[in-house]
Short mmCIF file of C-alpha atoms in Angstrom, two decimals:
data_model
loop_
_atom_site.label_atom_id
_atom_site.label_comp_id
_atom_site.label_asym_id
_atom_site.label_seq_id
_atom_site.Cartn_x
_atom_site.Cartn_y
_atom_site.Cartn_z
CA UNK A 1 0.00 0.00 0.00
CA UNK A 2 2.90 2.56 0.78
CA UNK A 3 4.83 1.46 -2.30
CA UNK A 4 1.42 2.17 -4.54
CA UNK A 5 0.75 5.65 -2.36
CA UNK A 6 4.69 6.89 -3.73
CA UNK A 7 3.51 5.46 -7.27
CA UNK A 8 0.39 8.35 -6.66
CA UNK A 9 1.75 11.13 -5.10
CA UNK A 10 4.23 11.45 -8.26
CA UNK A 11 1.20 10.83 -10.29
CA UNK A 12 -0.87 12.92 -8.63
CA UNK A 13 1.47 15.73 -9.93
CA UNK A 14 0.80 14.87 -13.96
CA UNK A 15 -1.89 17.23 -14.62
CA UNK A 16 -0.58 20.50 -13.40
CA UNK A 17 2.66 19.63 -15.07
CA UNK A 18 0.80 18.77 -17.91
CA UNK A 19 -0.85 21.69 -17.91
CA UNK A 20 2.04 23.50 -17.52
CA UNK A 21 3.23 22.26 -20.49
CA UNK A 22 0.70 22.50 -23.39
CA UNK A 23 0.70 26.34 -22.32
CA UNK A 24 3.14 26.23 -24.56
CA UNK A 25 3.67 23.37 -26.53
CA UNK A 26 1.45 21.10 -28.60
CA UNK A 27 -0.54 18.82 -26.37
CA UNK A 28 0.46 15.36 -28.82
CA UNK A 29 4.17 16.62 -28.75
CA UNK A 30 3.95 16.93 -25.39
CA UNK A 31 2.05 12.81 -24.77
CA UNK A 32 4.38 11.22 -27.19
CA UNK A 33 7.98 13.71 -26.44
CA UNK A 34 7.53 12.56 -22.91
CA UNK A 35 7.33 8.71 -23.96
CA UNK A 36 10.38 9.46 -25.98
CA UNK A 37 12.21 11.12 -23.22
CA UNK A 38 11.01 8.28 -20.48
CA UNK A 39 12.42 5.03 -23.04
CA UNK A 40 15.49 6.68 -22.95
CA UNK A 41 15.73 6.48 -19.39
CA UNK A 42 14.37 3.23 -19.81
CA UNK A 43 16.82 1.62 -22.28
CA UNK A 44 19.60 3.38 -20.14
CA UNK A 45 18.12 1.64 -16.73
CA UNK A 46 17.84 -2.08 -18.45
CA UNK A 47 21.26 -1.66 -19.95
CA UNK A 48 22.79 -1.13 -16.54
CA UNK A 49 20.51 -3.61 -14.69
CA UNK A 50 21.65 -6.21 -17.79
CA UNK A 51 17.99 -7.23 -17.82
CA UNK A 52 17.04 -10.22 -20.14
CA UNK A 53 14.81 -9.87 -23.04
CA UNK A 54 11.23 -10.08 -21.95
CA UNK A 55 9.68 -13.65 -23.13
CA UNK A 56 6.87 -13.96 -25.71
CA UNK A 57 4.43 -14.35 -23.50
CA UNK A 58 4.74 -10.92 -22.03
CA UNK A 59 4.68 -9.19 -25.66
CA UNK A 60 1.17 -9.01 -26.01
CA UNK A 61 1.05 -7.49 -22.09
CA UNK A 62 3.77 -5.31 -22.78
CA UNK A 63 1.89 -3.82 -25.86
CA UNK A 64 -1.01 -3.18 -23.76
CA UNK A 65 1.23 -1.22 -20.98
CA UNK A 66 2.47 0.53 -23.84
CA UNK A 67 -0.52 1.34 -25.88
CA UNK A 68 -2.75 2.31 -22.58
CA UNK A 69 -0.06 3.90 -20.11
CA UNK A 70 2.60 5.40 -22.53
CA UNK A 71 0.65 6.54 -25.42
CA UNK A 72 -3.32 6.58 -24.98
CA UNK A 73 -3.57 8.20 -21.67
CA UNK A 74 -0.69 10.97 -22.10
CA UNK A 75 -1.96 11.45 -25.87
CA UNK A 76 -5.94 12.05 -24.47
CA UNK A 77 -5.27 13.82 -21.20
CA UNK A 78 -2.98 16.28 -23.23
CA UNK A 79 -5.80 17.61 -25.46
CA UNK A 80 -8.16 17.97 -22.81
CA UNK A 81 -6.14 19.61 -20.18
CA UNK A 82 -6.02 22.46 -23.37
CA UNK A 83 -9.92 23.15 -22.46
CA UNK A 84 -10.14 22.46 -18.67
CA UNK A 85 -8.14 22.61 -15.78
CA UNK A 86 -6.01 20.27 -14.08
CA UNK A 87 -8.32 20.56 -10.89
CA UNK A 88 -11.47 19.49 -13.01
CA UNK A 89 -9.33 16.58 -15.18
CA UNK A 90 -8.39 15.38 -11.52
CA UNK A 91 -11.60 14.68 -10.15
CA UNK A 92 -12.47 12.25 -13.27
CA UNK A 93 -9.23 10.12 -12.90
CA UNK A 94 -10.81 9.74 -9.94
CA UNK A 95 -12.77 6.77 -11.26
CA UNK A 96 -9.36 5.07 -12.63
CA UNK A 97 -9.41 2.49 -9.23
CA UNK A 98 -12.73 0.87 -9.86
CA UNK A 99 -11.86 1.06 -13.84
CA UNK A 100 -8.35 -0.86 -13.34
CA UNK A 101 -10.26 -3.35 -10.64
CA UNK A 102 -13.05 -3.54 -13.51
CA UNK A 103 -10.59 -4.86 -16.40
CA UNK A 104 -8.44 -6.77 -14.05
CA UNK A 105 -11.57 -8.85 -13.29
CA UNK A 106 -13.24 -9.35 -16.71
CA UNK A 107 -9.22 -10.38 -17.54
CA UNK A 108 -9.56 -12.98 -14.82
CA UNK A 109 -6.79 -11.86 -12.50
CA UNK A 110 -8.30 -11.23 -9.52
CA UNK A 111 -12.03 -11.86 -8.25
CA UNK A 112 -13.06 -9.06 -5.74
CA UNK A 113 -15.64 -9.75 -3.70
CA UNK A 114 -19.71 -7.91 -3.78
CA UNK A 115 -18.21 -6.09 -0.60
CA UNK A 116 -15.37 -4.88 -2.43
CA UNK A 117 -17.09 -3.84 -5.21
CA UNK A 118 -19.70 -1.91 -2.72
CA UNK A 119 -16.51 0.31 -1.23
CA UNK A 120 -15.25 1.31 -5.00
CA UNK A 121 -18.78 2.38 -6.26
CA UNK A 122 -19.11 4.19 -3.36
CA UNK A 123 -15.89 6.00 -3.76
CA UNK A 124 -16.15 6.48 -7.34
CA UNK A 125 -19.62 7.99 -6.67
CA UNK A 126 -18.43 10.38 -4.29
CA UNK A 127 -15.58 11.21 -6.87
CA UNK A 128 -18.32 11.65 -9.73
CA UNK A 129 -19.98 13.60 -7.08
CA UNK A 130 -17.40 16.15 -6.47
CA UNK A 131 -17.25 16.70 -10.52
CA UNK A 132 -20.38 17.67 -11.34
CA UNK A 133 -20.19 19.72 -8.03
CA UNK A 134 -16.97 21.25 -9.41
CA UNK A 135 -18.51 21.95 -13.24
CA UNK A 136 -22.34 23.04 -11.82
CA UNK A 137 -23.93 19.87 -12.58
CA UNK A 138 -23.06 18.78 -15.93
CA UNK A 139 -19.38 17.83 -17.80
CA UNK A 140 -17.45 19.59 -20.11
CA UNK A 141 -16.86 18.61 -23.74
CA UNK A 142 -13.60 17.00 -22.96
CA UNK A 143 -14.43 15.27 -20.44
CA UNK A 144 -15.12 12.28 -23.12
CA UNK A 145 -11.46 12.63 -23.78
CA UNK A 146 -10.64 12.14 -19.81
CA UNK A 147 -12.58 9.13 -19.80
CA UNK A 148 -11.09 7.38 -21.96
CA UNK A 149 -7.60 8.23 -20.91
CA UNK A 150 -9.02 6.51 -17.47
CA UNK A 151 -10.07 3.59 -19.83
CA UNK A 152 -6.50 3.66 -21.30
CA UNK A 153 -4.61 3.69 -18.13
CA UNK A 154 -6.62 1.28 -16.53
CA UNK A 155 -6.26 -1.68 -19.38
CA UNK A 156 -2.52 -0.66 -18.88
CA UNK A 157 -2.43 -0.99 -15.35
CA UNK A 158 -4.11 -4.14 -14.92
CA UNK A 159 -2.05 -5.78 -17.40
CA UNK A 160 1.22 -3.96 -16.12
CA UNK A 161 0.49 -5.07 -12.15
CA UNK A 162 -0.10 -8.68 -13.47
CA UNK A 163 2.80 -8.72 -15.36
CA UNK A 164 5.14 -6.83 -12.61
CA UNK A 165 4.12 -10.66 -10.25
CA UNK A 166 6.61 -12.04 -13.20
CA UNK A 167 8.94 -9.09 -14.02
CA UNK A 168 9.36 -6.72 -11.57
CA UNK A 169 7.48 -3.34 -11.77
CA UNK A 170 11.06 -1.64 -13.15
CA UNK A 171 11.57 -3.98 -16.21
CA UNK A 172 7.39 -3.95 -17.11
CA UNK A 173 7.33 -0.43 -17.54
CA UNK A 174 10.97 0.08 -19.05
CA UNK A 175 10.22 -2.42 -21.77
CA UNK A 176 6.94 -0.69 -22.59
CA UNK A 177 8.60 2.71 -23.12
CA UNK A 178 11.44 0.95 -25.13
CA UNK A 179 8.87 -1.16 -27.37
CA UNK A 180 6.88 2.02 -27.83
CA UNK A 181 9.76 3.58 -29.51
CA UNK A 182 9.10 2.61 -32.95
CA UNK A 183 5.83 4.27 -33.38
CA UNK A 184 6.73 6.99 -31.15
CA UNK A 185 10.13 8.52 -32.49
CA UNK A 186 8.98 9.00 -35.84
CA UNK A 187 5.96 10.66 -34.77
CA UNK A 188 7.64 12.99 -32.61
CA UNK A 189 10.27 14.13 -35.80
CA UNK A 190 7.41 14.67 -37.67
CA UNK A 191 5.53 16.91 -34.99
CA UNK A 192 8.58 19.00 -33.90
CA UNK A 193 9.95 20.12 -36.97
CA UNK A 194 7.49 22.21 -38.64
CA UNK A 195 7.20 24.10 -34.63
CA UNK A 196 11.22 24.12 -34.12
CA UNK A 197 10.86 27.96 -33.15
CA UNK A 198 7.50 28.06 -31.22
CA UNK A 199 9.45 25.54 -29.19
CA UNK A 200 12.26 27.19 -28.63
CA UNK A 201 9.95 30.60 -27.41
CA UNK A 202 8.02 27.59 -25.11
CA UNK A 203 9.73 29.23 -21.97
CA UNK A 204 11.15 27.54 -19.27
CA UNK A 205 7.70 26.99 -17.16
CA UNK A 206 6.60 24.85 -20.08
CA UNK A 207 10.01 22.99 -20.31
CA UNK A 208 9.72 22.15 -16.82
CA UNK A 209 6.51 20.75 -16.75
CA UNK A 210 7.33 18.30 -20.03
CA UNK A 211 10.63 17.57 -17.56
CA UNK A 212 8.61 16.10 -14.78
CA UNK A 213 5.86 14.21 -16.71
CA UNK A 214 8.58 12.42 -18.86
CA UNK A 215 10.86 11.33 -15.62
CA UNK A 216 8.51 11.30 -13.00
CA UNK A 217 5.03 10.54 -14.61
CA UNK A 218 6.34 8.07 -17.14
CA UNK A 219 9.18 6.47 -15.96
CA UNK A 220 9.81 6.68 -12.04
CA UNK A 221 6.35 6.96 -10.67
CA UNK A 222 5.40 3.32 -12.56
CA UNK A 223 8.69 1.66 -10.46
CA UNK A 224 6.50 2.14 -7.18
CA UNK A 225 3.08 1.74 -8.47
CA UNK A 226 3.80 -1.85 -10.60
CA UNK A 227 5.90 -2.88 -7.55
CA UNK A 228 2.91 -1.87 -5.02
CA UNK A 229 0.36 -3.90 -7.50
CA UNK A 230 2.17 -6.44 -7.73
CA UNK A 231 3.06 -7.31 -4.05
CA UNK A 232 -0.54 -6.20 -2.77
CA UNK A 233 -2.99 -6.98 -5.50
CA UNK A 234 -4.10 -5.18 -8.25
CA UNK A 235 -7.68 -4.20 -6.76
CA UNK A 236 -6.72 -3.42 -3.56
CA UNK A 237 -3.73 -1.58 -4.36
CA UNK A 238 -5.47 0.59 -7.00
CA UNK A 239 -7.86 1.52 -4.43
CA UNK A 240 -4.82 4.01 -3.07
CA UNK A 241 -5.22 6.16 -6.55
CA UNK A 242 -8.85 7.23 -5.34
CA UNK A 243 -6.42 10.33 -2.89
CA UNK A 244 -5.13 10.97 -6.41
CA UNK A 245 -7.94 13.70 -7.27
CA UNK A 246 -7.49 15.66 -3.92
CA UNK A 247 -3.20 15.68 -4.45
CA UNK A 248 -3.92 16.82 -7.60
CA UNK A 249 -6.19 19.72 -6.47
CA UNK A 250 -3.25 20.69 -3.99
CA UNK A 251 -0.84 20.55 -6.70
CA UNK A 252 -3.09 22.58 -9.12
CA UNK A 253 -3.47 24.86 -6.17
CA UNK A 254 0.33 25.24 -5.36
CA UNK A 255 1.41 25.14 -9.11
CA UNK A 256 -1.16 26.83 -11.41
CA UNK A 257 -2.90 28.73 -8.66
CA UNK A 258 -6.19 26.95 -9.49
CA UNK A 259 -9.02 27.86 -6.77
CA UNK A 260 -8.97 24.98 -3.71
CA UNK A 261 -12.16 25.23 -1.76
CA UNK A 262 -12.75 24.31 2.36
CA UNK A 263 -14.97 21.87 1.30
CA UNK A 264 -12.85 19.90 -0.68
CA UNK A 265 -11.34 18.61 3.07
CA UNK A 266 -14.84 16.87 3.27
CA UNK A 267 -14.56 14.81 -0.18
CA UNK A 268 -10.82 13.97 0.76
CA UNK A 269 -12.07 12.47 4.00
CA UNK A 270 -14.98 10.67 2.42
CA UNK A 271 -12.48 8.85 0.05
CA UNK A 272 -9.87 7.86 2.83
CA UNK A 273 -12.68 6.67 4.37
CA UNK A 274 -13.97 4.26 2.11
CA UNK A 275 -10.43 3.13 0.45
CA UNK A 276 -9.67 2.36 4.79
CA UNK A 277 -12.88 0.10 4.56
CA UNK A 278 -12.03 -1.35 0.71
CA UNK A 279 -8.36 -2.33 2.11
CA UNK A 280 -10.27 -5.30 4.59
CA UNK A 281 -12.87 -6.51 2.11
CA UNK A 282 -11.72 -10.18 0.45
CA UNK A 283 -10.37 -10.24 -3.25
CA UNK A 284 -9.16 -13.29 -3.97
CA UNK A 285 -5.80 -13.45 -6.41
#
């Protein structure tokens, strides 16, 4: 549970960075630069770890890590956070716990039980809950786009915490960013060369936030969270990323200056609450 908490708390920082960023760069540079950035890292961390090839059987895994985790959720959240702010995005991801426990069980890894199941509705709702509280009762055009970053993230973290039982947390994620490289790099090329001088006029603010959502957000942050997953349980462990929303409203409030309100205390209570309760309810593995 602690190792999964370190995996959020350097998650919980993605959207203000992001935010940061596409101020002033493009939003897909920024999703697929920062995948490019992170399999660097990556391919520099397996080379000194001499870590074996990953087996066959994990390709198809792998793919999914990289398809959900490195490209579809940093490509999707990117565009929206362009519309709405990072405070707003947060309170969405909020329903990425019950969405991961959702595809791990429908995968077959893990069978939660109905009492399980009762504590992550519940703390989903009162995520949902504080959204539509935040936007006056209805959602915002992107938050389609949001949604299906959580969808994205959570096929790629169900598949990723299975596969870190196997692998280790370190070499799932680092061979996703390195087997993502072949679609990413010329993608990138093509998308910074035409905008070689806006970037350069990007300022630092928006240079810093790309620098923490490629080493922290990609690469990093997925050591402790795979690691967590896969030493705790992919359900029960993913309950921790419900307190995601509420560090993310801090952050927002301590980076971007985006408005945090007393009763957001309340929410942030409410979901401790129930992820205290969803921690003793049985899932079998």
């Amino acid at each position: 549970m602690l190792l999964g908490l370190a995996g959020v708390a350097l998650f919980s920082l993605t959207l203000p960075f992001t935010r940061m960023a596409v101020a002033g760069l493009e939003p897909v540079f920024v999703a697929l630069g920062r995948a490019l950035v992170a399999a660097l890292l990556a391919a520099i961390w397996l080379v000194w770890k001499r870590a074996p090839l990953p087996p066959r059987s994990a390709l198809w895994p792998l793919a999914m890590v990289s398809l959900g985790c490195v490209i579809g959720f940093p490509w999707l959240t990117s565009i929206a956070l362009r519309s709405v702010p990072a405070s707003h995005g947060a309170v969405l991801v909020g329903i990425l716990p019950l969405a991961t426990a959702l595809v791990s069980a429908l995968r077959g890894n893990e069978k939660p039980s109905p009492g399980f199941w009762l504590t992550a509705l519940a703390g989903s709702a009162i995520v949902i809950g504080f959204a539509l509280r935040q936007s006056g009762g209805s959602f915002h055009q992107a938050d389609l786009l949001m949604f299906g970053a959580v969808a994205a993230a959570a096929v790629g973290y169900a598949e990723g915490g299975k596969l870190s039982q196997s692998m280790g947390g370190q070499q799932v994620i680092s061979w996703a960013l390195v087997l993502s490289v072949p679609l990413v790099l010329p993608l990138v090329i093509w998308l910074a060369l035409p905008q070689l001088d806006r970037m350069a006029e990007a300022g630092a603010r928006a240079w810093i936030g790309f620098g923490y959502v490629s080493i922290f957000s990609m690469f990093i942050g997925f050591f402790f969270w795979y690691r967590g997953m896969a030493r705790g349980g992919i359900a029960r462990v993913g309950q921790v990323q419900l307190l995601q929303p509420f560090m993310t409203l801090a952050g927002a409030w301590l980076l971007l200056g985006e408005p945090l309100e007393p009763a957001n205390i309340g929410f942030a209570l409410a979901v401790i609450a129930v992820v205290a309760i969803g921690r003793r309810m049985q899932i079998k593995r």
